[in-house]
C-alpha positions as a Markdown table, in Angstrom:
| # | Residue | x | y | z |
|---|---|---|---|---|
| 1 | Glu | -1.9 | -27.7 | -6.2 |
| 2 | Ser | -4.9 | -29.2 | -4.0 |
| 3 | Tyr | -6.6 | -26.2 | -3.2 |
| 4 | Phe | -5.4 | -23.7 | -5.8 |
| 5 | Gly | -4.6 | -25.6 | -9.0 |
| 6 | Asp | -6.6 | -22.8 | -10.9 |
| 7 | Val | -4.1 | -20.2 | -9.6 |
| 8 | Phe | -0.7 | -22.2 | -10.1 |
| 9 | Tyr | -1.8 | -23.8 | -13.6 |
| 10 | Leu | 2.0 | -23.9 | -14.9 |
| 11 | Pro | 4.5 | -26.3 | -14.0 |
| 12 | Trp | 6.8 | -25.4 | -11.2 |
| 13 | Ser | 10.4 | -23.8 | -11.6 |
| 14 | Gln | 13.2 | -24.6 | -9.3 |
| 15 | Ile | 13.0 | -20.9 | -8.2 |
| 16 | His | 9.3 | -21.6 | -7.0 |
| 17 | Leu | 10.2 | -24.9 | -5.3 |
| 18 | Asp | 13.1 | -23.0 | -3.3 |
| 19 | Val | 11.0 | -20.0 | -2.5 |
| 20 | Ile | 8.1 | -22.3 | -1.2 |
| 21 | Ala | 10.6 | -24.0 | 1.1 |
| 22 | Lys | 11.9 | -20.8 | 2.2 |
| 23 | Leu | 8.4 | -19.8 | 3.2 |
| 24 | Glu | 7.7 | -23.1 | 4.8 |
| 25 | Arg | 10.7 | -22.5 | 7.0 |
| 26 | Thr | 9.9 | -19.1 | 7.7 |
| 27 | Val | 6.6 | -20.2 | 9.1 |
| 28 | Glu | 7.5 | -23.2 | 11.0 |
| 29 | Lys | 10.9 | -22.1 | 12.2 |
| 30 | Gly | 10.6 | -18.4 | 12.6 |
| 31 | Glu | 13.3 | -17.5 | 10.0 |
| 32 | Ile | 14.1 | -14.5 | 8.2 |
| 33 | Phe | 14.4 | -14.2 | 4.6 |
| 34 | Ala | 14.8 | -11.7 | 1.8 |
| 35 | Leu | 13.8 | -12.9 | -1.7 |
| 36 | Ala | 14.0 | -11.3 | -5.1 |
| 37 | Met | 11.8 | -12.8 | -8.0 |
| 38 | Pro | 11.3 | -11.9 | -11.5 |
| 39 | Arg | 8.3 | -10.0 | -12.2 |
| 40 | Gly | 5.2 | -12.0 | -12.7 |
| 41 | Ser | 6.6 | -15.2 | -11.1 |
| 42 | Gly | 3.8 | -15.2 | -8.6 |
| 43 | Lys | 5.4 | -14.2 | -5.3 |
| 44 | Thr | 2.6 | -12.0 | -4.0 |
| 45 | Thr | 0.2 | -14.9 | -4.4 |
| 46 | Leu | 2.7 | -17.3 | -2.7 |
| 47 | Cys | 2.9 | -14.9 | 0.1 |
| 48 | Gln | -1.1 | -14.9 | 0.4 |
| 49 | Ile | -1.2 | -18.6 | 0.5 |
| 50 | Ala | 1.6 | -19.0 | 2.7 |
| 51 | Ile | -0.4 | -16.9 | 5.3 |
| 52 | Leu | -3.6 | -18.8 | 4.6 |
| 53 | Trp | -1.7 | -22.1 | 5.3 |
| 54 | Ala | 0.0 | -20.8 | 8.4 |
| 55 | Ile | -3.3 | -19.6 | 10.0 |
| 56 | Leu | -5.7 | -22.3 | 9.0 |
| 57 | Thr | -3.3 | -25.1 | 10.3 |
| 58 | Gly | -2.6 | -23.5 | 13.5 |
| 59 | Arg | 1.1 | -22.8 | 12.9 |
| 60 | Arg | 0.7 | -19.2 | 13.4 |
| 61 | Ser | -1.8 | -17.2 | 15.3 |
| 62 | Phe | -1.4 | -13.3 | 14.3 |
| 63 | Ala | -0.2 | -12.8 | 10.6 |
| 64 | Val | 0.4 | -9.5 | 9.0 |
| 65 | Leu | 0.9 | -8.8 | 5.4 |
| 66 | Ile | 2.6 | -5.7 | 4.5 |
| 67 | Ala | 2.5 | -4.0 | 0.9 |
| 68 | Ala | 3.9 | -0.6 | -0.1 |
| 69 | Thr | 0.6 | 1.3 | 0.5 |
| 70 | Ala | -2.1 | 0.2 | 2.9 |
| 71 | Ser | -4.8 | 0.2 | 0.2 |
| 72 | Arg | -2.5 | -2.3 | -1.8 |
| 73 | Ala | -2.3 | -4.4 | 1.4 |
| 74 | Ala | -6.0 | -4.6 | 1.8 |
| 75 | Asp | -6.6 | -5.4 | -1.6 |
| 76 | Leu | -4.3 | -8.6 | -0.9 |
| 77 | Leu | -6.3 | -9.4 | 2.3 |
| 78 | Glu | -9.5 | -9.2 | 0.0 |
| 79 | Asp | -8.3 | -11.9 | -2.1 |
| 80 | Val | -7.7 | -14.1 | 1.0 |
| 81 | Lys | -11.3 | -13.3 | 2.1 |
| 82 | Val | -12.8 | -14.4 | -1.2 |
| 83 | Trp | -10.8 | -17.8 | -1.1 |
| 84 | Leu | -12.3 | -18.4 | 2.1 |
| 85 | Glu | -15.7 | -17.7 | 1.2 |
| 86 | Thr | -15.7 | -19.4 | -2.2 |
| 87 | Ser | -13.3 | -22.3 | -2.2 |
| 88 | Glu | -15.2 | -25.7 | -2.1 |
| 89 | Pro | -11.8 | -27.6 | -1.3 |
| 90 | Leu | -11.2 | -25.2 | 1.7 |
| 91 | Phe | -14.7 | -25.5 | 2.9 |
| 92 | Glu | -14.6 | -29.4 | 2.9 |
| 93 | Asp | -11.3 | -29.4 | 4.9 |
| 94 | Phe | -11.8 | -26.4 | 7.2 |
| 95 | Pro | -15.6 | -25.8 | 7.5 |
| 96 | Glu | -15.1 | -24.6 | 11.2 |
| 97 | Val | -13.6 | -21.5 | 9.4 |
| 98 | Cys | -15.4 | -21.3 | 5.9 |
| 99 | Cys | -18.8 | -21.9 | 7.1 |
| 100 | Pro | -19.0 | -19.2 | 9.6 |
| 101 | Ile | -17.8 | -16.7 | 6.9 |
| 102 | Arg | -20.1 | -18.1 | 4.5 |
| 103 | Lys | -23.1 | -17.3 | 6.8 |
| 104 | Leu | -22.1 | -13.8 | 6.9 |
| 105 | Glu | -23.1 | -13.5 | 3.2 |
| 106 | Arg | -20.5 | -10.6 | 3.0 |
| 107 | Ile | -22.6 | -8.6 | 5.4 |
| 108 | Ala | -20.0 | -7.3 | 7.9 |
| 109 | Ser | -22.6 | -6.1 | 10.7 |
| 110 | Arg | -23.6 | -9.6 | 10.9 |
| 111 | Ala | -20.2 | -10.6 | 12.6 |
| 112 | Arg | -21.2 | -9.1 | 16.0 |
| 113 | Gly | -24.1 | -11.3 | 16.6 |
| 114 | Gln | -23.0 | -14.5 | 15.1 |
| 115 | Lys | -22.8 | -17.5 | 17.5 |
| 116 | His | -22.1 | -21.0 | 17.4 |
| 117 | His | -24.0 | -23.6 | 20.0 |
| 118 | Gly | -24.9 | -20.3 | 21.8 |
| 119 | Glu | -21.4 | -18.9 | 22.1 |
| 120 | Pro | -20.3 | -15.8 | 20.1 |
| 121 | Thr | -17.8 | -16.8 | 17.4 |
| 122 | Arg | -16.2 | -13.2 | 17.7 |
| 123 | Ile | -15.4 | -13.3 | 14.0 |
| 124 | Gly | -14.0 | -10.1 | 12.4 |
| 125 | Trp | -14.5 | -8.7 | 8.9 |
| 126 | Lys | -13.0 | -5.7 | 8.4 |
| 127 | Ala | -11.3 | -3.9 | 5.5 |
| 128 | Gly | -8.0 | -4.2 | 6.9 |
| 129 | Glu | -8.2 | -7.1 | 9.2 |
| 130 | Leu | -9.8 | -10.8 | 9.3 |
| 131 | Val | -10.5 | -12.6 | 12.3 |
| 132 | Leu | -11.3 | -16.2 | 12.2 |
| 133 | Pro | -14.1 | -17.6 | 14.3 |
| 134 | Thr | -13.5 | -18.7 | 17.7 |
| 135 | Ile | -14.6 | -22.4 | 17.7 |
| 136 | Glu | -13.7 | -25.1 | 20.0 |
| 137 | Gly | -11.5 | -27.6 | 18.7 |
| 138 | Ser | -10.4 | -25.4 | 15.9 |
| 139 | Ala | -6.7 | -25.3 | 15.0 |
| 140 | Ser | -7.2 | -21.5 | 13.9 |
| 141 | Ser | -9.7 | -20.6 | 16.6 |
| 142 | Gly | -9.6 | -16.9 | 17.1 |
| 143 | Ala | -6.5 | -16.3 | 14.5 |
| 144 | Cys | -5.9 | -12.8 | 13.1 |
| 145 | Ile | -4.5 | -12.0 | 9.7 |
| 146 | Ala | -4.0 | -8.1 | 9.6 |
| 147 | Val | -2.6 | -5.8 | 6.8 |
| 148 | Ala | -0.6 | -2.6 | 6.7 |
| 149 | Gly | 1.4 | -0.3 | 4.6 |
| 150 | Met | 4.9 | 0.6 | 4.6 |
| 151 | Ser | 4.3 | 3.1 | 7.3 |
| 152 | Gly | 5.8 | 3.1 | 10.9 |
| 153 | Ser | 2.6 | 4.3 | 12.1 |
| 154 | Asp | 0.6 | 1.5 | 10.4 |
| 155 | Ile | 3.0 | -1.2 | 12.0 |
| 156 | Arg | 3.9 | -0.1 | 15.4 |
| 157 | Gly | 1.7 | -1.3 | 18.3 |
| 158 | Leu | -0.5 | -3.9 | 16.0 |
| 159 | Ser | -2.0 | -6.3 | 18.5 |
| 160 | His | -4.9 | -8.6 | 19.0 |
| 161 | Thr | -7.1 | -9.6 | 21.9 |
| 162 | Arg | -8.5 | -13.0 | 21.7 |
| 163 | Ala | -11.7 | -14.4 | 23.1 |
| 164 | Asp | -9.9 | -15.6 | 26.2 |
| 165 | Gly | -8.8 | -12.0 | 27.1 |
| 166 | Lys | -5.2 | -12.7 | 25.9 |
| 167 | Lys | -3.6 | -9.9 | 24.0 |
| 168 | Ile | -1.4 | -11.3 | 21.2 |
| 169 | Arg | 1.2 | -9.6 | 18.9 |
| 170 | Pro | 2.0 | -10.6 | 15.4 |
| 171 | Asn | 4.4 | -13.7 | 15.1 |
| 172 | Leu | 4.6 | -13.9 | 11.2 |
| 173 | Val | 4.9 | -11.0 | 8.9 |
| 174 | Leu | 5.2 | -11.4 | 5.0 |
| 175 | Ile | 6.4 | -8.3 | 3.3 |
| 176 | Asp | 5.3 | -8.0 | -0.4 |
| 177 | Asp | 7.0 | -5.2 | -3.0 |
| 178 | Pro | 7.5 | -2.8 | -0.1 |
| 179 | Gln | 8.6 | -0.2 | -2.4 |
| 180 | Thr | 7.1 | 1.8 | -5.1 |
| 181 | Arg | 9.0 | 3.0 | -8.3 |
| 182 | Glu | 9.0 | 6.3 | -7.1 |
| 183 | Ser | 10.4 | 5.5 | -3.7 |
| 184 | Ala | 13.0 | 3.1 | -5.3 |
| 185 | Gln | 14.7 | 6.2 | -7.1 |
| 186 | Ser | 14.9 | 8.3 | -3.8 |
| 187 | Leu | 17.7 | 7.5 | -1.6 |
| 188 | Thr | 15.9 | 9.0 | 1.2 |
| 189 | Gln | 12.8 | 7.0 | 1.1 |
| 190 | Cys | 15.0 | 4.0 | 0.7 |
| 191 | Ala | 16.7 | 4.6 | 3.8 |
| 192 | Thr | 13.5 | 5.2 | 5.6 |
| 193 | Leu | 11.9 | 2.0 | 4.2 |
| 194 | Glu | 15.1 | -0.2 | 5.2 |
| 195 | Lys | 15.0 | 1.3 | 8.8 |
| 196 | Ile | 11.3 | 0.6 | 9.0 |
| 197 | Ile | 11.7 | -2.9 | 8.1 |
| 198 | Lys | 14.7 | -3.6 | 10.3 |
| 199 | Ser | 13.2 | -1.8 | 13.5 |
| 200 | Asp | 9.4 | -1.5 | 13.1 |
| 201 | Val | 8.5 | -4.9 | 11.4 |
| 202 | Leu | 11.4 | -7.1 | 13.2 |
| 203 | Gly | 10.1 | -5.4 | 16.5 |
| 204 | Met | 6.5 | -6.3 | 16.2 |
| 205 | Ala | 6.5 | -9.4 | 18.2 |
| 206 | Gly | 7.5 | -7.8 | 21.4 |
| 207 | Pro | 10.2 | -8.6 | 23.9 |
| 208 | Gly | 11.5 | -12.2 | 24.0 |
| 209 | Lys | 9.5 | -13.6 | 21.1 |
| 210 | Arg | 10.6 | -14.5 | 17.9 |
| 211 | Leu | 9.1 | -13.1 | 14.6 |
| 212 | Ala | 8.9 | -15.1 | 11.3 |
| 213 | Cys | 9.7 | -12.7 | 8.4 |
| 214 | Cys | 10.0 | -13.1 | 4.7 |
| 215 | Val | 10.4 | -10.2 | 2.2 |
| 216 | Thr | 9.9 | -10.9 | -1.3 |
| 217 | Met | 10.4 | -7.9 | -4.0 |
| 218 | Thr | 11.8 | -7.1 | -7.2 |
| 219 | Ala | 14.9 | -4.8 | -7.6 |
| 220 | Val | 13.9 | -1.9 | -9.2 |
| 221 | Ala | 16.8 | 0.8 | -9.1 |
| 222 | Val | 20.4 | 0.5 | -8.0 |
| 223 | Asp | 20.8 | 0.8 | -4.1 |
| 224 | Asp | 17.2 | 0.5 | -3.4 |
| 225 | Val | 15.4 | -1.4 | -0.7 |
| 226 | Ala | 15.6 | -4.4 | -2.3 |
| 227 | Glu | 19.4 | -4.2 | -3.2 |
| 228 | Arg | 20.1 | -3.4 | 0.4 |
| 229 | Leu | 18.3 | -6.2 | 2.0 |
| 230 | Leu | 19.6 | -8.7 | -0.3 |
| 231 | Asp | 23.5 | -7.8 | 0.3 |
| 232 | Arg | 24.3 | -10.2 | 2.6 |
| 233 | Arg | 27.4 | -8.3 | 3.9 |
| 234 | Lys | 25.1 | -5.1 | 4.7 |
| 235 | Asn | 22.2 | -7.2 | 6.0 |
| 236 | Pro | 23.4 | -10.9 | 6.8 |
| 237 | Glu | 20.4 | -11.5 | 8.9 |
| 238 | Phe | 17.9 | -11.3 | 5.8 |
| 239 | Arg | 20.2 | -13.8 | 4.0 |
| 240 | Gly | 19.1 | -12.5 | 0.7 |
| 241 | Glu | 18.6 | -14.6 | -2.4 |
| 242 | Arg | 18.3 | -13.1 | -6.0 |
| 243 | Tyr | 16.5 | -15.1 | -8.4 |
| 244 | Arg | 16.6 | -14.2 | -12.1 |
| 245 | Leu | 14.4 | -15.1 | -15.2 |
| 246 | Met | 17.5 | -16.1 | -17.2 |
| 247 | Asn | 20.7 | -17.6 | -15.3 |
| 248 | Ala | 22.4 | -17.1 | -18.7 |
| 249 | Leu | 21.4 | -15.2 | -22.0 |
| 250 | Pro | 21.8 | -16.9 | -25.4 |
| 251 | Glu | 24.9 | -16.4 | -27.4 |
| 252 | Ser | 24.1 | -16.4 | -31.0 |
| 253 | Pro | 24.2 | -13.3 | -33.2 |
| 254 | Leu | 21.1 | -14.6 | -35.0 |
| 255 | Trp | 19.0 | -12.7 | -32.1 |
| 256 | Glu | 19.9 | -9.4 | -33.6 |
| 257 | Glu | 18.3 | -10.5 | -36.9 |
| 258 | Tyr | 15.5 | -11.8 | -35.2 |
| 259 | Arg | 14.9 | -8.6 | -33.4 |
| 260 | Lys | 15.1 | -6.4 | -36.7 |
| 261 | Ile | 12.3 | -8.8 | -38.1 |
| 262 | Arg | 10.1 | -8.6 | -35.2 |
| 263 | Glu | 10.6 | -4.8 | -34.9 |
| 264 | Ala | 9.6 | -4.3 | -38.6 |
| 265 | Glu | 6.5 | -6.7 | -38.1 |
| 266 | Leu | 5.3 | -4.6 | -35.0 |
| 267 | Ile | 5.7 | -1.2 | -36.7 |
| 268 | Asn | 3.2 | -2.5 | -39.5 |
| 269 | Asp | 0.9 | -3.9 | -36.8 |
| 270 | Gly | 2.0 | -7.5 | -37.4 |
| 271 | Ser | 1.6 | -10.3 | -34.7 |
| 272 | Gly | 5.4 | -11.1 | -34.9 |
| 273 | Glu | 4.6 | -14.5 | -36.7 |
| 274 | Gln | 7.4 | -14.2 | -39.2 |
| 275 | Ala | 9.9 | -13.5 | -36.2 |
| 276 | Thr | 8.6 | -16.6 | -34.6 |
| 277 | Ala | 9.1 | -18.5 | -37.7 |
| 278 | Phe | 12.7 | -17.4 | -38.0 |
| 279 | Tyr | 13.3 | -18.5 | -34.5 |
| 280 | Ala | 11.5 | -22.0 | -34.9 |
| 281 | Lys | 13.7 | -23.0 | -37.7 |
| 282 | Arg | 17.2 | -22.0 | -35.9 |
| 283 | Arg | 15.9 | -22.6 | -32.4 |
| 284 | Ala | 18.7 | -25.1 | -31.5 |
| 285 | Glu | 21.3 | -22.5 | -32.5 |
| 286 | Met | 19.7 | -19.6 | -31.2 |
| 287 | Asp | 19.1 | -21.2 | -27.7 |
| 288 | Ala | 22.8 | -21.9 | -27.4 |
| 289 | Gly | 24.1 | -20.8 | -24.2 |
| 290 | Ala | 20.7 | -19.9 | -22.6 |
| 291 | Leu | 19.8 | -21.0 | -19.2 |
| 292 | Pro | 16.0 | -20.3 | -18.4 |
| 293 | Thr | 14.8 | -20.5 | -14.8 |
| 294 | Trp | 11.4 | -21.3 | -15.6 |
| 295 | Glu | 10.7 | -23.4 | -18.9 |
| 296 | Ala | 7.0 | -23.1 | -18.8 |
| 297 | Arg | 6.9 | -19.3 | -18.8 |
| 298 | Tyr | 6.1 | -17.8 | -22.3 |
| 299 | Asn | 3.1 | -16.4 | -24.0 |
| 300 | Ser | 0.6 | -18.1 | -26.3 |
| 301 | Asp | 2.3 | -16.4 | -29.4 |
| 302 | Glu | 5.8 | -17.6 | -28.5 |
| 303 | Ile | 7.4 | -21.2 | -28.3 |
| 304 | Ser | 9.8 | -21.0 | -25.7 |
| 305 | Ala | 11.1 | -19.4 | -22.5 |
| 306 | Val | 14.2 | -18.0 | -24.2 |
| 307 | Gln | 12.2 | -16.3 | -26.8 |
| 308 | His | 9.9 | -14.8 | -24.2 |
| 309 | Ala | 12.9 | -13.6 | -22.1 |
| 310 | Met | 14.5 | -12.1 | -25.2 |
| 311 | Asn | 11.4 | -10.4 | -26.2 |
| 312 | Leu | 11.2 | -8.7 | -23.0 |
| 313 | Lys | 14.9 | -7.5 | -23.2 |
| 314 | Phe | 14.3 | -6.2 | -26.8 |
| 315 | Arg | 11.1 | -4.2 | -25.3 |
| 316 | Asp | 13.3 | -2.4 | -23.0 |
| 317 | Glu | 16.5 | -3.7 | -21.6 |
| 318 | Ala | 16.6 | -1.4 | -18.6 |
| 319 | Ser | 13.5 | -2.8 | -17.3 |
| 320 | Phe | 14.5 | -6.3 | -18.2 |
| 321 | Leu | 17.5 | -6.1 | -16.2 |
| 322 | Ser | 15.9 | -4.7 | -13.2 |
| 323 | Glu | 12.5 | -6.4 | -13.1 |
| 324 | Tyr | 13.1 | -9.7 | -14.5 |
| 325 | Gln | 16.8 | -10.1 | -13.7 |
| 326 | Asn | 16.9 | -8.2 | -10.5 |
| 327 | Gln | 20.2 | -6.5 | -11.8 |
| 328 | Pro | 19.3 | -2.9 | -12.1 |
| 329 | Ile | 21.6 | -0.6 | -13.8 |
| 330 | Asn | 22.2 | 3.3 | -13.2 |
| 331 | Glu | 20.2 | 4.6 | -16.1 |
| 332 | Glu | 21.9 | 7.9 | -15.8 |
| 333 | Glu | 25.4 | 6.6 | -15.9 |
| 334 | Glu | 24.3 | 4.6 | -19.0 |
| 335 | Arg | 23.3 | 7.5 | -20.6 |
| 336 | Gly | 26.5 | 8.8 | -20.5 |
| 337 | Thr | 27.6 | 12.6 | -20.9 |
| 338 | Phe | 27.5 | 15.1 | -23.9 |
| 339 | Asp | 30.7 | 16.6 | -25.0 |
| 340 | Gly | 31.1 | 19.9 | -26.6 |
| 341 | Glu | 30.5 | 19.0 | -30.2 |
| 342 | Gln | 27.4 | 17.3 | -29.2 |
| 343 | Leu | 26.1 | 20.2 | -27.4 |
| 344 | Thr | 26.7 | 22.4 | -30.2 |
| 345 | Ala | 25.0 | 20.3 | -32.7 |
| 346 | Ala | 21.9 | 20.1 | -30.6 |
| 347 | Thr | 21.7 | 23.9 | -30.2 |
| 348 | Ser | 22.7 | 26.5 | -32.5 |
| 349 | Gly | 25.3 | 24.7 | -34.7 |
| 350 | Arg | 27.8 | 27.6 | -33.8 |
| 351 | Pro | 30.8 | 27.2 | -31.7 |
| 352 | Arg | 31.0 | 29.2 | -28.5 |
| 353 | Gly | 31.8 | 32.9 | -29.0 |
| 354 | Phe | 31.0 | 33.1 | -32.8 |
| 355 | Ile | 29.0 | 36.0 | -34.2 |
| 356 | Pro | 27.1 | 35.4 | -37.4 |
């Protein structure tokens, strides 16, 4: 709220407070968590700022941010760099970090020659790595933030040599959405990603060292990586927690009438105003039984979190269940199977063996 009020501009939900508490415990106590949050809840930004907080305050010295691909992870690090470069509140409270970064003026080649009181700052400004300046008395002196994709070769062997010659290995890892939609549909790729997380990632700290690790994700398909890590029976070490956009959907049959009104409007290039007016007049009745988890989450053309959730559900129920409820369904099973009469009607219309 103090440093990133423009990023977190809506009131917190209880989900956010729970996840922030878990991220703090991850950083401070070296715990391991797996969290599934609804799409658009800000989990990626929470991961980025958790790393920034851990590094700037000296709670962790080497953090790694992992995403599904190396290029995606590099983009996440770029956001952190921009915040350190441009944020006035961060500059005021952490000048020993932000001032040397600003002096680079986004020219990476200046990093090699930068000095403070005649001593090299050894600042690092690369596409996939950020090394904070070595400044005497700084809690984050020489700390490192690196990024990697979900590849064993990207993850294994990551290390950083500080100005004092000491070689350190990662002691904080945050994994943000480790799977793509394509990999989530492949049982082979899911098994590989699960193995990378449980062996390569959790082994990054080295012998005798405890690694703090948090995996934030969205369940995309049945038995994907998210589903496996969230299952406390299969992976109890990750203490999986599954959060939903709606803890309970509304019970009123009026939503079906609302859906028809809204679809008719959208077909005619309307804005959905009539459907919203219909809901506004009957809101108390239509909200009965609904339990939204984030009251402040709805668009400017909507009037409540319940309406927002139902609009998402009507748009694509399968996506709503997976991406917002973290309860993916087997779409192949949902489609069912054809019987003989259906197949006949879909082809020639003639029974098998009939000669015209």
